[in-house]
Amino acid sequence: MTYDLRQLNVLTVDDNRYMRFLVKTILHGLGIKNVSEADDGSDALKSLRTFSADVIITDWLMEPLDGLDLVRMVRTASDSLNPLVPIIMLTGYTESLRVQEARDAGVTEFLAKPISARAVYHHLIEVIENPRAFVNSRMYTGPCRRRRQREFNGTERRSDSYQVEGAGGDLLNTDRVLEA
């Protein structure tokens, strides 16, 4: 299936001007015309006040506010306008612990540098075709971190009550979420 991505609003955040240009060029090549750019997480938060992003593509390491701090603020700040927005982390740091750290911060997808138009398209389609349930708990706010469906009955099974956003956009109270 092919998508008409012309109406998609994408915010790209990177302190490297060349990388922002490359991502923007790829997005334009995919038909996306509404692309806003920010130099770092702080600029991105300012931009989000006036630019209604459907997707955020952010680098990890930036000063003064890095990509992980941006993700955490978008997900949990009391004045966040869209805590449910899909966020794609674009970085060269692909070690397993880094991927887990990004996931635990609330990143929706992880895209490794160097990038290609195909990889960017694949990740955009992933957030469109397979939206993840949204979890809002004391310990975590963001898309459900589990991708596979499997029942877990061990001693570390989630047992405290938290909320999951259902397909209709409502937050549903539940005491567990199956892996997605």
mmCIF file of C-alpha atoms in Angstrom:
data_model
loop_
_atom_site.group_PDB
_atom_site.id
_atom_site.type_symbol
_atom_site.label_atom_id
_atom_site.label_comp_id
_atom_site.label_asym_id
_atom_site.label_seq_id
_atom_site.Cartn_x
_atom_site.Cartn_y
_atom_site.Cartn_z
ATOM 1 C CA MET A 1 0.000 0.000 0.000
ATOM 2 C CA THR A 2 1.274 3.483 -0.808
ATOM 3 C CA TYR A 3 0.343 6.559 1.173
ATOM 4 C CA ASP A 4 -0.247 10.174 0.275
ATOM 5 C CA LEU A 5 2.017 11.849 2.830
ATOM 6 C CA ARG A 6 1.538 15.397 1.534
ATOM 7 C CA GLN A 7 -0.543 16.535 4.524
ATOM 8 C CA LEU A 8 1.799 15.091 7.167
ATOM 9 C CA ASN A 9 3.460 17.647 9.471
ATOM 10 C CA VAL A 10 6.966 16.569 10.521
ATOM 11 C CA LEU A 11 9.287 18.308 12.964
ATOM 12 C CA THR A 12 12.947 17.401 12.476
ATOM 13 C CA VAL A 13 15.326 18.195 15.329
ATOM 14 C CA ASP A 14 19.097 18.038 14.941
ATOM 15 C CA ASP A 15 21.969 20.344 15.858
ATOM 16 C CA ASN A 16 23.718 19.449 12.597
ATOM 17 C CA ARG A 17 22.404 21.692 9.813
ATOM 18 C CA TYR A 18 23.489 19.221 7.115
ATOM 19 C CA MET A 19 21.569 16.355 8.781
ATOM 20 C CA ARG A 20 18.443 18.534 9.047
ATOM 21 C CA PHE A 21 18.818 19.386 5.353
ATOM 22 C CA LEU A 22 19.245 15.701 4.457
ATOM 23 C CA VAL A 23 16.174 14.614 6.455
ATOM 24 C CA LYS A 24 14.113 17.481 5.035
ATOM 25 C CA THR A 25 15.195 16.583 1.490
ATOM 26 C CA ILE A 26 14.204 12.944 2.054
ATOM 27 C CA LEU A 27 10.843 14.002 3.511
ATOM 28 C CA HIS A 28 10.184 16.301 0.547
ATOM 29 C CA GLY A 29 11.114 13.421 -1.763
ATOM 30 C CA LEU A 30 8.452 11.321 -0.014
ATOM 31 C CA GLY A 31 5.910 14.051 -0.758
ATOM 32 C CA ILE A 32 5.882 15.647 2.700
ATOM 33 C CA LYS A 33 5.787 19.416 2.298
ATOM 34 C CA ASN A 34 5.101 20.545 5.878
ATOM 35 C CA VAL A 35 8.498 20.167 7.549
ATOM 36 C CA SER A 36 9.649 22.343 10.422
ATOM 37 C CA GLU A 37 13.235 22.342 11.687
ATOM 38 C CA ALA A 38 14.758 22.899 15.121
ATOM 39 C CA ASP A 39 18.416 23.105 16.237
ATOM 40 C CA ASP A 40 17.903 21.318 19.573
ATOM 41 C CA GLY A 41 15.262 20.126 22.007
ATOM 42 C CA SER A 42 14.665 23.598 23.405
ATOM 43 C CA ASP A 43 13.977 25.049 19.959
ATOM 44 C CA ALA A 44 11.762 22.049 19.207
ATOM 45 C CA LEU A 45 9.601 22.722 22.273
ATOM 46 C CA LYS A 46 9.195 26.347 21.142
ATOM 47 C CA SER A 47 8.318 25.193 17.627
ATOM 48 C CA LEU A 48 5.694 22.749 18.930
ATOM 49 C CA ARG A 49 3.733 25.704 20.343
ATOM 50 C CA THR A 50 2.920 26.867 16.802
ATOM 51 C CA PHE A 51 3.608 23.810 14.614
ATOM 52 C CA SER A 52 1.231 20.883 15.046
ATOM 53 C CA ALA A 53 3.609 17.985 14.377
ATOM 54 C CA ASP A 54 2.172 14.619 13.363
ATOM 55 C CA VAL A 55 5.630 13.051 13.767
ATOM 56 C CA ILE A 56 8.874 14.224 15.400
ATOM 57 C CA ILE A 57 12.230 12.992 14.097
ATOM 58 C CA THR A 58 14.956 13.901 16.586
ATOM 59 C CA ASP A 59 18.666 13.401 17.045
ATOM 60 C CA TRP A 60 19.926 12.198 20.423
ATOM 61 C CA LEU A 61 22.965 14.334 21.318
ATOM 62 C CA MET A 62 22.317 18.075 21.193
ATOM 63 C CA GLU A 63 22.981 21.039 23.452
ATOM 64 C CA PRO A 64 21.492 22.509 25.566
ATOM 65 C CA LEU A 65 18.491 20.126 25.500
ATOM 66 C CA ASP A 66 19.143 16.706 23.972
ATOM 67 C CA GLY A 67 16.757 14.347 22.211
ATOM 68 C CA LEU A 68 15.993 12.202 25.267
ATOM 69 C CA ASP A 69 15.105 15.250 27.345
ATOM 70 C CA LEU A 70 12.926 16.464 24.479
ATOM 71 C CA VAL A 71 11.107 13.117 24.390
ATOM 72 C CA ARG A 72 10.562 13.153 28.153
ATOM 73 C CA MET A 73 9.210 16.713 28.053
ATOM 74 C CA VAL A 74 6.879 16.031 25.124
ATOM 75 C CA ARG A 75 5.559 12.933 26.920
ATOM 76 C CA THR A 76 5.234 14.231 30.489
ATOM 77 C CA ALA A 77 5.299 18.048 30.731
ATOM 78 C CA SER A 78 2.057 19.478 32.057
ATOM 79 C CA ASP A 79 1.989 22.024 29.215
ATOM 80 C CA SER A 80 2.738 19.499 26.437
ATOM 81 C CA LEU A 81 0.281 20.070 23.593
ATOM 82 C CA ASN A 82 0.616 16.565 22.109
ATOM 83 C CA PRO A 83 2.156 13.925 24.407
ATOM 84 C CA LEU A 84 0.929 11.143 22.074
ATOM 85 C CA VAL A 85 2.852 12.312 18.976
ATOM 86 C CA PRO A 86 5.005 9.550 17.459
ATOM 87 C CA ILE A 87 8.700 10.281 17.995
ATOM 88 C CA ILE A 88 11.435 8.696 15.891
ATOM 89 C CA MET A 89 14.912 8.820 17.437
ATOM 90 C CA LEU A 90 17.520 9.304 14.695
ATOM 91 C CA THR A 91 21.029 8.601 15.985
ATOM 92 C CA GLY A 92 24.330 6.891 15.393
ATOM 93 C CA TYR A 93 24.290 5.473 18.922
ATOM 94 C CA THR A 94 22.780 2.048 18.321
ATOM 95 C CA GLU A 95 24.100 -0.020 21.219
ATOM 96 C CA SER A 96 21.430 -2.138 22.889
ATOM 97 C CA LEU A 97 21.541 -0.100 26.114
ATOM 98 C CA ARG A 98 21.032 3.122 24.146
ATOM 99 C CA VAL A 99 18.044 1.687 22.288
ATOM 100 C CA GLN A 100 16.533 0.578 25.607
ATOM 101 C CA GLU A 101 17.182 3.998 27.145
ATOM 102 C CA ALA A 102 15.437 5.706 24.216
ATOM 103 C CA ARG A 103 12.529 3.251 24.425
ATOM 104 C CA ASP A 104 12.215 3.844 28.174
ATOM 105 C CA ALA A 105 12.167 7.620 27.607
ATOM 106 C CA GLY A 106 9.122 7.249 25.340
ATOM 107 C CA VAL A 107 10.550 6.985 21.815
ATOM 108 C CA THR A 108 8.164 5.338 19.360
ATOM 109 C CA GLU A 109 10.728 4.175 16.778
ATOM 110 C CA PHE A 110 14.525 4.080 16.588
ATOM 111 C CA LEU A 111 16.300 4.934 13.313
ATOM 112 C CA ALA A 112 20.067 4.389 13.012
ATOM 113 C CA LYS A 113 22.403 6.659 11.083
ATOM 114 C CA PRO A 114 23.429 6.626 8.313
ATOM 115 C CA ILE A 115 19.923 6.967 6.954
ATOM 116 C CA SER A 116 18.277 6.287 3.629
ATOM 117 C CA ALA A 117 15.004 7.402 2.110
ATOM 118 C CA ARG A 118 13.795 3.802 2.370
ATOM 119 C CA ALA A 119 14.552 3.644 6.114
ATOM 120 C CA VAL A 120 12.823 6.968 6.803
ATOM 121 C CA TYR A 121 9.779 5.862 4.785
ATOM 122 C CA HIS A 122 9.699 2.493 6.574
ATOM 123 C CA HIS A 123 9.675 4.148 10.011
ATOM 124 C CA LEU A 124 7.022 6.688 9.009
ATOM 125 C CA ILE A 125 4.797 3.899 7.673
ATOM 126 C CA GLU A 126 5.398 1.893 10.851
ATOM 127 C CA VAL A 127 3.959 4.690 13.022
ATOM 128 C CA ILE A 128 1.010 5.065 10.616
ATOM 129 C CA GLU A 129 0.132 1.397 10.091
ATOM 130 C CA ASN A 130 0.982 0.091 13.554
ATOM 131 C CA PRO A 131 0.182 2.770 16.123
ATOM 132 C CA ARG A 132 1.261 1.654 19.568
ATOM 133 C CA ALA A 133 -0.992 1.734 22.620
ATOM 134 C CA PHE A 134 -0.072 4.644 24.902
ATOM 135 C CA VAL A 135 0.821 3.878 28.521
ATOM 136 C CA ASN A 136 0.492 6.464 31.287
ATOM 137 C CA SER A 137 1.735 5.192 34.655
ATOM 138 C CA ARG A 138 3.714 6.402 37.657
ATOM 139 C CA MET A 139 6.926 4.977 36.186
ATOM 140 C CA TYR A 140 6.466 5.481 32.432
ATOM 141 C CA THR A 141 4.566 7.607 29.941
ATOM 142 C CA GLY A 142 4.771 6.795 26.249
ATOM 143 C CA PRO A 143 4.003 4.178 23.647
ATOM 144 C CA CYS A 144 3.773 0.609 24.895
ATOM 145 C CA ARG A 145 7.342 -0.674 24.942
ATOM 146 C CA ARG A 146 6.390 -4.256 24.146
ATOM 147 C CA ARG A 147 6.003 -5.291 20.538
ATOM 148 C CA ARG A 148 5.303 -9.016 20.700
ATOM 149 C CA GLN A 149 2.103 -10.459 22.086
ATOM 150 C CA ARG A 150 2.889 -12.835 24.906
ATOM 151 C CA GLU A 151 1.340 -13.460 28.302
ATOM 152 C CA PHE A 152 3.758 -12.964 31.182
ATOM 153 C CA ASN A 153 2.962 -14.553 34.535
ATOM 154 C CA GLY A 154 6.314 -14.212 36.314
ATOM 155 C CA THR A 155 6.963 -12.450 39.599
ATOM 156 C CA GLU A 156 7.841 -9.187 37.826
ATOM 157 C CA ARG A 157 4.534 -9.081 35.910
ATOM 158 C CA ARG A 158 2.993 -5.609 35.917
ATOM 159 C CA SER A 159 0.446 -5.495 38.671
ATOM 160 C CA ASP A 160 -0.145 -1.868 39.583
ATOM 161 C CA SER A 161 -2.920 -0.004 37.855
ATOM 162 C CA TYR A 162 -2.049 2.318 34.995
ATOM 163 C CA GLN A 163 -3.719 3.695 31.883
ATOM 164 C CA VAL A 164 -3.435 2.644 28.277
ATOM 165 C CA GLU A 165 -4.801 4.634 25.374
ATOM 166 C CA GLY A 166 -7.129 2.542 23.262
ATOM 167 C CA ALA A 167 -7.721 2.747 19.532
ATOM 168 C CA GLY A 168 -10.398 5.417 19.997
ATOM 169 C CA GLY A 169 -7.944 7.742 21.713
ATOM 170 C CA ASP A 170 -9.434 7.186 25.169
ATOM 171 C CA LEU A 171 -7.254 6.365 28.138
ATOM 172 C CA LEU A 172 -8.420 3.032 29.455
ATOM 173 C CA ASN A 173 -7.758 1.929 33.025
ATOM 174 C CA THR A 174 -6.175 -1.503 33.169
ATOM 175 C CA ASP A 175 -3.955 -3.532 35.444
ATOM 176 C CA ARG A 176 -1.872 -5.007 32.654
ATOM 177 C CA VAL A 177 -1.063 -4.679 28.974
ATOM 178 C CA LEU A 178 -0.214 -7.605 26.754
ATOM 179 C CA GLU A 179 2.920 -7.182 24.699
ATOM 180 C CA ALA A 180 2.137 -5.339 21.500
#
